[in-house]
Short mmCIF file of C-alpha atoms in Angstrom, two decimals:
data_model
loop_
_atom_site.label_atom_id
_atom_site.label_comp_id
_atom_site.label_asym_id
_atom_site.label_seq_id
_atom_site.Cartn_x
_atom_site.Cartn_y
_atom_site.Cartn_z
CA MET A 1 4.14 20.80 -6.30
CA ARG A 2 2.40 19.22 -2.99
CA VAL A 3 1.71 15.85 -3.13
CA PHE A 4 -0.67 13.69 -1.08
CA ILE A 5 -1.58 9.86 -0.83
CA ILE A 6 -4.15 9.05 2.17
CA VAL A 7 -4.79 5.12 2.61
CA ASN A 8 -7.67 3.62 4.84
CA ASP A 9 -6.91 -0.07 5.75
CA SER A 10 -9.55 -2.38 4.59
CA LEU A 11 -12.36 0.02 3.76
CA ARG A 12 -14.35 -1.63 1.00
CA TYR A 13 -15.72 -0.19 -2.17
CA ASP A 14 -19.18 -0.83 -1.53
CA HIS A 15 -19.16 1.45 1.44
CA VAL A 16 -18.26 4.60 0.69
CA GLY A 17 -21.62 6.47 0.19
CA CYS A 18 -21.29 7.73 -3.46
CA LEU A 19 -19.84 4.52 -4.59
CA GLY A 20 -21.99 1.61 -2.67
CA ASN A 21 -25.62 1.00 -1.67
CA HIS A 22 -24.83 0.26 2.00
CA GLY A 23 -26.72 3.00 3.88
CA VAL A 24 -23.12 4.52 5.17
CA ASP A 25 -22.71 8.19 5.44
CA THR A 26 -19.43 9.23 4.47
CA PRO A 27 -19.66 12.65 3.08
CA GLU A 28 -16.51 14.04 3.63
CA LEU A 29 -15.10 11.28 1.37
CA ASP A 30 -17.93 12.07 -1.23
CA GLN A 31 -16.89 15.56 -1.76
CA LEU A 32 -13.25 14.76 -1.86
CA ILE A 33 -14.13 12.52 -4.49
CA ALA A 34 -16.73 14.43 -6.38
CA GLU A 35 -13.48 17.16 -6.54
CA SER A 36 -11.77 14.20 -8.06
CA VAL A 37 -11.01 11.57 -10.98
CA SER A 38 -12.50 8.35 -9.59
CA PHE A 39 -12.03 4.97 -10.47
CA ASP A 40 -14.57 2.54 -10.47
CA ASN A 41 -12.92 -0.54 -11.27
CA CYS A 42 -9.67 -0.19 -8.63
CA TYR A 43 -8.83 -3.85 -7.59
CA VAL A 44 -5.43 -4.25 -5.41
CA GLY A 45 -2.94 -6.60 -7.14
CA SER A 46 -0.76 -7.83 -3.61
CA PHE A 47 -2.65 -8.63 -0.67
CA PRO A 48 -3.05 -7.83 2.54
CA THR A 49 -1.82 -4.93 4.07
CA LEU A 50 2.45 -5.00 3.92
CA PRO A 51 2.42 -6.29 0.94
CA HIS A 52 -0.29 -3.92 -0.86
CA ARG A 53 1.89 -0.73 0.57
CA PHE A 54 4.83 -2.76 -1.53
CA ASP A 55 2.88 -2.22 -4.58
CA LEU A 56 1.42 0.96 -3.92
CA LEU A 57 5.25 3.07 -2.90
CA THR A 58 7.01 1.07 -5.67
CA GLY A 59 5.46 0.88 -8.60
CA GLN A 60 5.93 -3.20 -8.84
CA PHE A 61 3.86 -5.90 -8.21
CA GLY A 62 5.10 -7.91 -5.16
CA PHE A 63 2.86 -11.34 -5.08
CA HIS A 64 4.61 -13.54 -7.34
CA TYR A 65 7.52 -13.44 -5.34
CA ARG A 66 7.45 -12.27 -1.96
CA GLY A 67 5.02 -12.18 0.95
CA TRP A 68 4.31 -10.21 4.19
CA GLU A 69 8.20 -9.09 3.99
CA LYS A 70 10.37 -5.67 5.07
CA LEU A 71 11.80 -4.10 2.12
CA ALA A 72 14.49 -5.18 0.24
CA ASP A 73 18.06 -3.05 -0.61
CA THR A 74 17.20 -4.05 -3.98
CA ASP A 75 14.06 -2.11 -3.41
CA ILE A 76 13.46 1.75 -4.67
CA THR A 77 10.58 3.50 -3.26
CA LEU A 78 8.41 6.77 -4.33
CA ALA A 79 9.33 8.72 -0.83
CA GLU A 80 13.13 7.81 -1.87
CA ILE A 81 12.79 8.89 -5.17
CA LEU A 82 11.00 12.22 -3.79
CA GLN A 83 13.58 13.02 -1.43
CA ASP A 84 16.49 12.66 -3.84
CA TYR A 85 14.70 15.61 -5.92
CA GLY A 86 14.61 17.74 -3.03
CA TYR A 87 11.16 17.37 -2.09
CA ILE A 88 10.21 16.92 2.15
CA THR A 89 9.07 13.68 2.63
CA GLN A 90 6.21 12.60 5.44
CA LEU A 91 4.97 9.65 6.89
CA ILE A 92 1.85 9.86 9.57
CA THR A 93 0.50 6.76 10.40
CA ASP A 94 -1.44 4.65 13.15
CA THR A 95 -0.84 1.05 10.21
CA SER A 96 1.95 -0.10 12.87
CA ASN A 97 3.09 -3.03 10.58
CA MET A 98 4.19 -0.30 7.97
CA THR A 99 7.55 0.70 10.83
CA ARG A 100 7.40 -2.19 13.93
CA ARG A 101 9.68 -5.59 13.62
CA GLU A 102 12.15 -3.60 11.39
CA TYR A 103 9.80 -3.94 8.07
CA ASN A 104 11.40 -0.19 7.35
CA PHE A 105 8.02 1.00 5.59
CA ASP A 106 9.07 4.09 6.58
CA ARG A 107 12.26 4.25 4.42
CA GLY A 108 12.75 7.41 2.49
CA TYR A 109 10.56 9.42 4.33
CA MET A 110 12.92 12.94 5.90
CA GLY A 111 10.03 12.83 8.94
CA ASN A 112 7.83 9.36 9.69
CA PHE A 113 5.73 9.25 12.76
CA THR A 114 3.71 6.29 14.11
CA LEU A 115 0.64 6.58 16.30
CA ARG A 116 1.08 3.70 18.94
CA GLY A 117 -1.11 1.26 20.04
CA GLN A 118 -3.90 -0.07 16.99
CA GLU A 119 -4.27 -3.29 16.97
CA ARG A 120 -1.62 -5.79 19.08
CA ASP A 121 0.49 -3.19 19.23
CA ILE A 122 1.07 -2.98 22.78
CA CYS A 123 3.01 0.25 23.99
CA LEU A 124 2.49 0.33 27.51
CA THR A 125 1.17 -3.10 29.77
CA LYS A 126 -1.16 -2.79 32.68
CA MET A 127 -0.18 -6.50 34.35
CA ASN A 128 -2.00 -4.95 38.10
CA ASN A 129 -5.21 -5.48 36.35
CA PRO A 130 -4.40 -8.38 33.68
CA PRO A 131 -6.63 -8.53 30.53
CA LYS A 132 -9.85 -10.56 31.39
CA LYS A 133 -11.30 -13.59 28.50
CA THR A 134 -14.53 -12.58 28.03
CA VAL A 135 -15.03 -13.48 23.88
CA PRO A 136 -14.48 -16.72 22.85
CA TYR A 137 -11.49 -18.00 20.56
CA ASN A 138 -13.65 -18.93 17.40
CA LYS A 139 -15.37 -15.94 17.40
CA SER A 140 -12.73 -13.40 17.71
CA ARG A 141 -8.80 -13.79 16.47
CA HIS A 142 -6.29 -14.61 18.86
CA SER A 143 -4.06 -11.94 20.21
CA TYR A 144 -0.58 -13.97 20.89
CA TYR A 145 -0.57 -12.35 24.10
CA PHE A 146 -1.24 -14.13 27.42
CA GLY A 147 -2.10 -17.19 26.84
CA ASP A 148 -5.55 -17.37 24.88
CA VAL A 149 -6.79 -14.01 25.25
CA SER A 150 -8.74 -12.82 22.17
CA ILE A 151 -7.80 -9.43 20.15
CA VAL A 152 -10.95 -8.18 21.70
CA ASP A 153 -9.62 -8.83 24.84
CA LEU A 154 -6.64 -7.32 24.35
CA GLY A 155 -7.97 -4.22 22.72
CA ARG A 156 -10.71 -3.53 25.72
CA TRP A 157 -7.73 -3.90 28.23
CA LEU A 158 -5.54 -1.35 26.44
CA TYR A 159 -8.27 1.13 25.97
CA SER A 160 -10.12 0.82 29.16
CA ASP A 161 -9.58 4.41 29.98
CA TRP A 162 -11.65 4.99 26.21
CA LEU A 163 -14.88 6.92 27.16
CA PRO A 164 -18.07 5.87 25.04
CA ASN A 165 -18.94 8.63 23.01
CA ARG A 166 -15.08 10.65 22.91
CA GLU A 167 -13.65 11.07 19.72
CA SER A 168 -10.80 12.22 20.82
CA HIS A 169 -9.89 8.61 22.56
CA ARG A 170 -10.03 7.01 18.69
CA PHE A 171 -6.99 6.71 16.72
CA ALA A 172 -8.46 7.75 13.80
CA PRO A 173 -9.83 11.77 14.59
CA ARG A 174 -6.47 11.51 16.82
CA LEU A 175 -4.05 10.77 13.81
CA SER A 176 -6.07 13.49 11.62
CA GLN A 177 -5.55 15.72 14.42
CA VAL A 178 -1.56 15.22 14.01
CA ALA A 179 -1.25 15.21 10.54
CA GLN A 180 -3.62 18.78 10.28
CA GLU A 181 -1.15 19.95 13.31
CA TRP A 182 2.30 18.92 10.99
CA LEU A 183 0.81 20.54 7.84
CA GLU A 184 0.18 23.92 9.73
CA ASP A 185 4.33 23.50 10.39
CA ASN A 186 4.50 22.76 6.47
CA TYR A 187 2.37 24.23 4.13
CA LEU A 188 4.80 26.66 2.95
CA CYS A 189 6.88 24.44 1.63
CA GLU A 190 6.17 23.84 -1.89
CA ASP A 191 7.74 20.49 -3.08
CA LEU A 192 6.49 18.32 -0.62
CA PHE A 193 5.56 14.56 -0.20
CA MET A 194 2.87 13.47 2.62
CA HIS A 195 1.89 10.07 3.15
CA LEU A 196 -1.07 9.47 5.45
CA ASP A 197 -2.12 6.29 6.68
CA PHE A 198 -5.07 5.34 8.59
CA PHE A 199 -5.51 1.55 10.48
CA ASP A 200 -9.33 2.52 10.06
CA PRO A 201 -11.66 1.37 9.49
CA HIS A 202 -9.56 -1.72 10.30
CA GLU A 203 -11.03 -3.95 13.51
CA PRO A 204 -11.22 -3.45 15.79
CA TRP A 205 -14.22 -1.38 15.61
CA ASP A 206 -14.87 0.74 18.30
CA PRO A 207 -16.26 3.76 16.93
CA PRO A 208 -18.30 6.42 19.56
CA GLN A 209 -21.10 4.90 21.04
CA TYR A 210 -23.89 6.98 19.10
CA LEU A 211 -22.25 5.31 15.71
CA VAL A 212 -22.82 2.10 17.15
CA ASP A 213 -26.40 3.06 17.71
CA LYS A 214 -26.91 4.56 14.55
CA TYR A 215 -25.57 1.42 12.53
CA CYS A 216 -26.69 -1.48 14.57
CA PRO A 217 -29.94 -3.15 15.31
CA LYS A 218 -31.25 -1.39 18.31
CA ASP A 219 -32.57 -4.68 19.95
CA TYR A 220 -29.27 -6.47 20.21
CA LYS A 221 -28.51 -7.51 23.41
CA GLY A 222 -26.04 -9.48 22.95
CA MET A 223 -22.23 -9.83 23.09
CA GLN A 224 -20.76 -6.99 20.96
CA MET A 225 -18.35 -7.91 17.98
CA TYR A 226 -15.59 -5.34 18.01
CA ASN A 227 -13.52 -7.91 15.88
CA SER A 228 -14.26 -10.41 13.44
CA SER A 229 -13.10 -14.59 13.68
CA TYR A 230 -11.04 -14.50 10.44
CA GLY A 231 -12.92 -18.39 9.67
CA LYS A 232 -16.16 -19.69 9.19
CA ALA A 233 -18.90 -16.97 9.08
CA ASP A 234 -21.38 -19.37 10.65
CA VAL A 235 -19.87 -19.41 13.78
CA PHE A 236 -22.24 -16.54 14.59
CA THR A 237 -25.71 -16.15 14.33
CA ALA A 238 -27.15 -13.11 12.13
CA ASP A 239 -27.65 -10.70 15.08
CA GLU A 240 -23.97 -10.76 15.66
CA LEU A 241 -22.88 -10.15 12.22
CA ALA A 242 -25.33 -7.74 12.16
CA ASN A 243 -23.95 -5.81 15.12
CA MET A 244 -20.20 -6.43 13.58
CA HIS A 245 -21.38 -5.25 10.08
CA GLY A 246 -22.88 -2.07 12.12
CA ARG A 247 -19.49 -1.44 14.09
CA TYR A 248 -17.69 -1.53 11.08
CA LYS A 249 -20.00 1.01 9.25
CA GLY A 250 -19.56 3.81 12.01
CA ALA A 251 -15.95 3.42 11.81
CA VAL A 252 -16.32 3.71 8.50
CA GLU A 253 -18.43 6.88 9.01
CA LEU A 254 -15.81 8.34 11.71
CA THR A 255 -12.94 7.57 9.57
CA SER A 256 -14.09 9.36 6.36
CA LYS A 257 -14.98 12.59 9.12
CA SER A 258 -11.05 12.45 9.93
CA VAL A 259 -9.96 12.09 6.70
CA GLY A 260 -12.55 15.31 5.92
CA GLY A 261 -10.95 17.03 8.73
CA PHE A 262 -7.26 17.10 6.96
CA ILE A 263 -8.85 17.72 3.44
CA THR A 264 -10.62 20.77 5.23
CA LYS A 265 -7.08 21.74 6.54
CA LEU A 266 -5.35 21.46 3.09
CA LYS A 267 -8.30 24.05 2.20
CA ASN A 268 -8.14 26.44 4.87
CA THR A 269 -3.49 26.62 4.43
CA GLY A 270 -4.91 27.52 0.85
CA ILE A 271 -2.77 24.89 -0.69
CA TYR A 272 -6.10 22.15 -1.83
CA ASP A 273 -6.40 24.00 -5.12
CA GLU A 274 -2.92 23.27 -6.36
CA SER A 275 -1.92 19.70 -4.61
CA LEU A 276 -1.99 16.76 -6.23
CA ILE A 277 -4.09 13.84 -3.58
CA ILE A 278 -4.61 10.39 -3.87
CA PHE A 279 -7.02 8.67 -2.06
CA THR A 280 -7.38 4.58 -1.51
CA SER A 281 -7.68 2.08 0.15
CA ASP A 282 -5.56 -2.22 0.39
CA HIS A 283 -8.59 -4.52 0.54
CA GLY A 284 -12.00 -4.76 2.18
CA HIS A 285 -13.50 -7.40 4.91
CA TYR A 286 -16.25 -10.12 4.81
CA PHE A 287 -18.94 -9.97 6.58
CA GLY A 288 -20.88 -13.22 6.30
CA GLU A 289 -19.94 -13.43 2.35
CA HIS A 290 -19.17 -16.54 1.06
CA ASN A 291 -18.96 -18.13 4.40
CA CYS A 292 -16.06 -15.71 5.88
CA CYS A 293 -15.91 -13.72 8.33
CA GLY A 294 -12.31 -11.25 8.43
CA LYS A 295 -10.18 -11.26 5.18
CA ALA A 296 -7.90 -14.34 5.19
CA ASN A 297 -8.31 -17.89 6.88
CA ILE A 298 -6.40 -18.08 9.99
CA GLN A 299 -8.76 -20.06 12.03
CA ASP A 300 -7.69 -23.65 12.92
CA THR A 301 -11.59 -24.30 12.81
CA ASP A 302 -11.79 -23.31 9.05
CA ASP A 303 -10.33 -26.46 6.86
CA ARG A 304 -10.95 -24.73 3.60
CA GLY A 305 -7.02 -23.13 3.58
CA PHE A 306 -6.68 -20.37 2.05
CA TRP A 307 -9.84 -18.35 0.62
CA PRO A 308 -10.13 -16.97 -2.70
CA LEU A 309 -9.91 -13.08 -2.80
CA PHE A 310 -13.12 -12.46 -4.09
CA ASN A 311 -14.52 -8.43 -4.64
CA GLU A 312 -15.54 -8.05 -1.79
CA VAL A 313 -12.16 -7.96 -0.55
CA THR A 314 -10.19 -6.79 -3.89
CA HIS A 315 -12.33 -3.94 -5.05
CA VAL A 316 -11.35 -1.24 -3.74
CA PRO A 317 -12.16 2.84 -4.03
CA LEU A 318 -9.64 5.23 -5.82
CA ALA A 319 -9.62 9.07 -6.32
CA ILE A 320 -7.17 11.41 -7.82
CA LYS A 321 -7.31 14.92 -6.95
CA LEU A 322 -5.89 16.50 -9.52
CA PRO A 323 -4.20 20.38 -9.15
CA LYS A 324 -6.47 23.52 -9.93
CA GLY A 325 -9.43 20.47 -9.86
CA GLU A 326 -8.64 19.20 -13.49
CA LYS A 327 -11.60 16.64 -14.99
CA ALA A 328 -13.12 17.05 -11.08
CA GLY A 329 -16.33 15.00 -11.20
CA THR A 330 -14.83 12.41 -13.91
CA ARG A 331 -15.65 8.99 -13.36
CA ILE A 332 -13.53 6.20 -15.23
CA GLU A 333 -14.55 2.52 -15.80
CA GLY A 334 -11.34 0.94 -17.32
CA PHE A 335 -9.32 -1.40 -14.81
CA VAL A 336 -6.69 -0.22 -13.02
CA GLN A 337 -4.37 -1.43 -10.28
CA PRO A 338 -2.19 0.06 -7.07
CA VAL A 339 1.33 -0.12 -9.01
CA ASP A 340 -0.13 2.42 -11.42
CA ILE A 341 0.02 5.19 -8.39
CA MET A 342 3.28 5.53 -8.36
CA PRO A 343 3.60 6.20 -12.11
CA THR A 344 0.83 8.51 -12.02
CA ILE A 345 2.45 10.78 -9.84
CA LEU A 346 5.57 10.92 -11.41
CA ASP A 347 3.86 11.73 -14.51
CA VAL A 348 2.40 14.12 -12.79
CA LEU A 349 5.60 15.95 -11.21
CA GLY A 350 7.48 15.41 -14.43
CA ILE A 351 10.24 12.85 -13.26
CA SER A 352 11.38 10.06 -15.33
CA THR A 353 12.08 7.06 -14.46
CA ALA A 354 15.00 6.28 -17.41
CA GLU A 355 16.99 8.75 -15.42
CA LYS A 356 19.07 8.19 -12.22
CA LEU A 357 17.96 9.99 -9.42
CA PRO A 358 19.95 13.03 -9.21
CA GLY A 359 21.47 13.21 -5.59
CA LYS A 360 19.76 16.21 -4.46
CA SER A 361 19.18 15.04 -0.96
CA ASN A 362 21.92 15.87 1.65
CA LEU A 363 22.04 11.96 2.98
CA ASP A 364 25.87 11.22 2.00
CA PHE A 365 26.86 10.51 5.16
CA GLU A 366 23.92 8.32 5.94
CA LEU A 367 23.54 6.42 2.62
CA ASP A 368 24.18 3.12 4.11
CA GLU A 369 20.72 4.00 5.70
CA HIS A 370 19.09 4.49 2.29
CA PRO A 371 19.52 1.50 -0.28
CA GLY A 372 16.99 2.37 -2.13
CA LEU A 373 18.08 5.80 -2.65
CA THR A 374 21.58 4.35 -3.22
CA LEU A 375 21.05 2.40 -5.93
CA GLY A 376 18.60 4.68 -7.50
CA ARG A 377 21.69 6.97 -8.09
CA LYS A 378 23.79 4.22 -9.65
CA GLN A 379 20.75 2.74 -11.65
CA GLY A 380 17.79 4.85 -11.84
CA PRO A 381 14.40 3.70 -10.57
CA ASN A 382 13.64 0.23 -10.87
CA PRO A 383 11.37 -0.80 -13.87
CA LEU A 384 7.45 -0.23 -13.07
CA HIS A 385 4.76 -2.51 -13.21
CA GLY A 386 2.27 0.04 -13.24
CA HIS A 387 1.27 2.76 -15.88
CA SER A 388 0.54 6.25 -15.50
CA LEU A 389 -3.24 6.73 -15.40
CA LEU A 390 -2.81 10.34 -17.26
CA PRO A 391 -3.93 9.03 -20.96
CA MET A 392 -6.63 7.37 -19.02
CA ILE A 393 -7.99 10.57 -17.26
CA ASN A 394 -6.99 12.50 -20.72
CA GLY A 395 -9.97 10.16 -22.43
CA GLN A 396 -7.93 7.03 -23.24
CA LYS A 397 -8.34 3.13 -22.88
CA SER A 398 -7.15 1.17 -19.89
CA ARG A 399 -4.15 -0.57 -20.95
CA ARG A 400 -5.55 -3.60 -18.40
CA GLU A 401 -8.59 -5.51 -19.84
CA MET A 402 -8.39 -8.21 -16.77
CA VAL A 403 -6.58 -7.79 -13.14
CA PHE A 404 -4.91 -9.65 -11.01
CA SER A 405 -4.97 -10.60 -7.26
CA CYS A 406 -3.35 -13.04 -4.90
CA SER A 407 -0.98 -13.20 -1.58
CA CYS A 408 1.75 -14.64 -2.58
CA LEU A 409 2.77 -17.33 -5.01
CA GLN A 410 5.54 -18.37 -3.20
CA SER A 411 5.83 -20.77 0.23
CA LYS A 412 7.35 -17.87 2.73
CA ALA A 413 6.95 -17.60 5.98
CA GLY A 414 5.59 -14.35 5.51
CA LEU A 415 2.52 -16.47 4.70
CA ASN A 416 2.01 -18.66 7.98
CA PHE A 417 -0.72 -16.43 9.60
CA MET A 418 -3.08 -17.82 6.80
CA ARG A 419 -4.11 -21.49 6.95
CA GLY A 420 -3.09 -23.31 4.06
CA GLY A 421 -4.05 -26.79 4.99
CA GLY A 422 -2.72 -30.08 3.28
CA GLY A 423 0.85 -31.14 3.86
CA PRO A 424 4.00 -32.18 2.21
CA GLU A 425 2.30 -34.43 -0.56
CA ASN A 426 -0.17 -31.64 -1.59
CA PRO A 427 1.34 -28.21 -0.41
CA PRO A 428 -1.38 -25.38 -1.21
CA ILE A 429 -1.41 -22.47 -2.77
CA ALA A 430 -2.37 -19.04 -2.65
CA TRP A 431 -5.76 -18.35 -4.49
CA SER A 432 -4.98 -16.19 -7.67
CA SER A 433 -7.75 -13.92 -8.76
CA VAL A 434 -8.33 -13.25 -12.66
CA VAL A 435 -11.08 -10.42 -12.93
CA SER A 436 -12.26 -8.88 -16.38
CA LYS A 437 -15.34 -7.04 -17.50
CA ASP A 438 -17.72 -9.87 -17.78
CA TYR A 439 -16.24 -12.99 -15.94
CA SER A 440 -13.97 -13.61 -12.58
CA LEU A 441 -11.67 -17.03 -12.10
CA TYR A 442 -10.16 -18.30 -9.15
CA LEU A 443 -7.37 -20.61 -9.21
CA GLY A 444 -5.70 -22.15 -5.39
CA GLY A 445 -5.73 -23.96 -2.61
CA LEU A 446 -4.94 -27.43 -2.53
CA LEU A 447 -4.33 -29.63 -5.62
CA GLY A 448 -7.76 -31.09 -6.59
CA ASP A 449 -9.71 -27.69 -5.20
CA LYS A 450 -12.05 -27.13 -7.78
CA PRO A 451 -11.62 -23.63 -9.57
CA LEU A 452 -14.03 -21.02 -9.40
CA LEU A 453 -15.84 -19.06 -12.27
CA PHE A 454 -18.18 -16.83 -12.20
CA ASP A 455 -20.63 -14.80 -14.64
CA LEU A 456 -20.47 -11.37 -13.39
CA ARG A 457 -23.13 -9.73 -15.86
CA LYS A 458 -26.32 -12.30 -13.90
CA ASP A 459 -23.63 -13.06 -10.78
CA PRO A 460 -22.23 -9.72 -9.47
CA ALA A 461 -22.28 -11.15 -5.90
CA GLU A 462 -20.02 -14.40 -7.27
CA THR A 463 -22.77 -16.75 -5.53
CA ARG A 464 -23.07 -19.49 -8.56
CA ASN A 465 -19.74 -21.48 -9.75
CA ILE A 466 -20.22 -22.30 -13.12
CA TYR A 467 -16.78 -23.58 -13.65
CA ASP A 468 -16.08 -25.88 -16.72
CA PRO A 469 -12.85 -26.61 -18.01
CA ALA A 470 -14.19 -25.98 -21.43
CA HIS A 471 -15.95 -22.85 -20.56
CA GLU A 472 -14.55 -20.08 -23.13
CA ALA A 473 -13.64 -18.07 -20.41
CA VAL A 474 -11.40 -20.37 -18.38
CA ALA A 475 -9.47 -20.37 -21.47
CA ARG A 476 -9.23 -16.75 -21.81
CA LEU A 477 -8.71 -15.59 -18.05
CA SER A 478 -6.03 -18.14 -17.27
CA GLU A 479 -4.05 -17.71 -20.58
CA ALA A 480 -4.18 -14.24 -19.94
CA TYR A 481 -2.70 -14.73 -16.36
CA PHE A 482 0.23 -16.95 -17.35
CA LYS A 483 1.06 -14.46 -20.49
CA PHE A 484 0.74 -11.55 -17.32
CA LEU A 485 3.06 -13.48 -14.83
CA ALA A 486 5.78 -14.91 -17.50
CA GLU A 487 6.08 -11.89 -19.53
CA GLU A 488 5.48 -8.57 -17.48
CA LEU A 489 6.61 -10.40 -14.10
CA HIS A 490 9.30 -12.54 -15.53
CA ALA A 491 7.79 -14.92 -12.22
CA SER A 492 9.67 -18.31 -12.53
CA ASP A 493 8.54 -21.48 -14.74
CA GLN A 494 7.59 -23.32 -11.88
CA ILE A 495 4.75 -21.06 -10.27
CA VAL A 496 2.98 -21.11 -13.77
CA GLU A 497 3.42 -24.89 -14.31
CA ARG A 498 2.15 -25.19 -10.78
CA LEU A 499 -0.91 -23.58 -11.08
CA LYS A 500 -1.54 -24.69 -14.67
CA PRO A 501 -3.34 -28.32 -13.22
CA TYR A 502 -5.74 -26.71 -11.36
CA LEU A 503 -7.53 -26.40 -14.10
CA SER A 504 -8.07 -29.94 -15.01
CA ALA A 505 -11.47 -31.24 -14.38
CA LYS A 506 -9.97 -33.95 -11.71
CA THR A 507 -11.29 -31.73 -8.67
CA LYS A 508 -12.35 -33.38 -5.50
CA ARG A 509 -12.92 -30.45 -3.06
CA GLU A 510 -16.22 -27.61 -4.19
CA LEU A 511 -15.58 -25.80 -0.96
CA TRP A 512 -16.89 -22.57 -2.75
#
């Protein structure tokens, strides 16, 4: 069977045309979702980019013990499993975080291609004309290169030859073109696994000018907001935020078109109907909600420390196009998470996780480069935290009454990019989110930060904190989370014990 995973980075659930109401045109994604089974309540587990890819590609939650980290020798990925079952495996991405700096998320892919240049991924310098500083530090992320040059100025310097309306100069169309050409060379292969990972619509947002004109206020005369600050939103004017949001919407439409181009090629080659296609995103982005701009706090000027993972960043689209269009158009309300994708694929393919890998791949002389595959041949795949979604697709209820999201519950170097505040006497802990049908509960920050409880039936935007330690939902959601950590993830007792004091009524700071 031919299997395709398509990921869009930073795509909010409510910015897909058929799912949300933010006035974004995404006809290509709408069509794919209409031909698929779609899940209304998919929430990320581990956050952000690389932690999410870990959940997606291993079927295991990572947030209880790992952060932004490379794959370990004890990890076994979907690509490694399928390669050892004789599948041709291919990664095509411009999400450079997956493959650079030895993060090795390309492991298990027989072919892997990274389109270089996104965000801070500098391919070729241009030092005869060094970058200029035009964007204030508090209104953009730092580039970490060339002193205090912002990431916006770095990008404008790297892409100075881009033409305003040239789609072929943008990353998403270029990546889609690579994927389409690869498909022309491989569509006859019957056992195929391809992972197409778009960094867009992640910032910097630089869609063609006609899309900027379409979504941004026409009378705006200020600085173009290619990027967010990853700090407080109130450093921006309302017009600046509107320009920023409009540029993001333009990037979303262009990404939809780019995904659509690949789907059209699948149809033109005659393999679409028989293929299994999974479409999803890794997280969303704040555009002023909760006075946040970005997805995580990395600004020295924002003293709130870690940000809670509100629904704007945890709620993501998920669509599964089954072979022969089975169950097309079905919408499912039950809770699911990215760890459920891998076991679903294996279930559709009839691959048992209780059996050792069969050793069909010809890698006997290179097994030292494939530790997960080697381990899988000895012991079989690692136990999965996820559950196949086929029973839900066939009418059964979800096995999840709640969903849990976090960046990392242990103090790892991989979390240094997020401001935590505090100090040795009061070290911060990343916020955990617990979402049920009726309430959402948030625990984290500094010891003494007031937890958050929202009644989603009356306050779906999560703007009115009704936290009271005596509220029945607090005990119900927190106990479910602690049980999940202890019994399903086998998290250390220290983590659970460290979280419990956050439920105390003795709170000092109410920041949200």
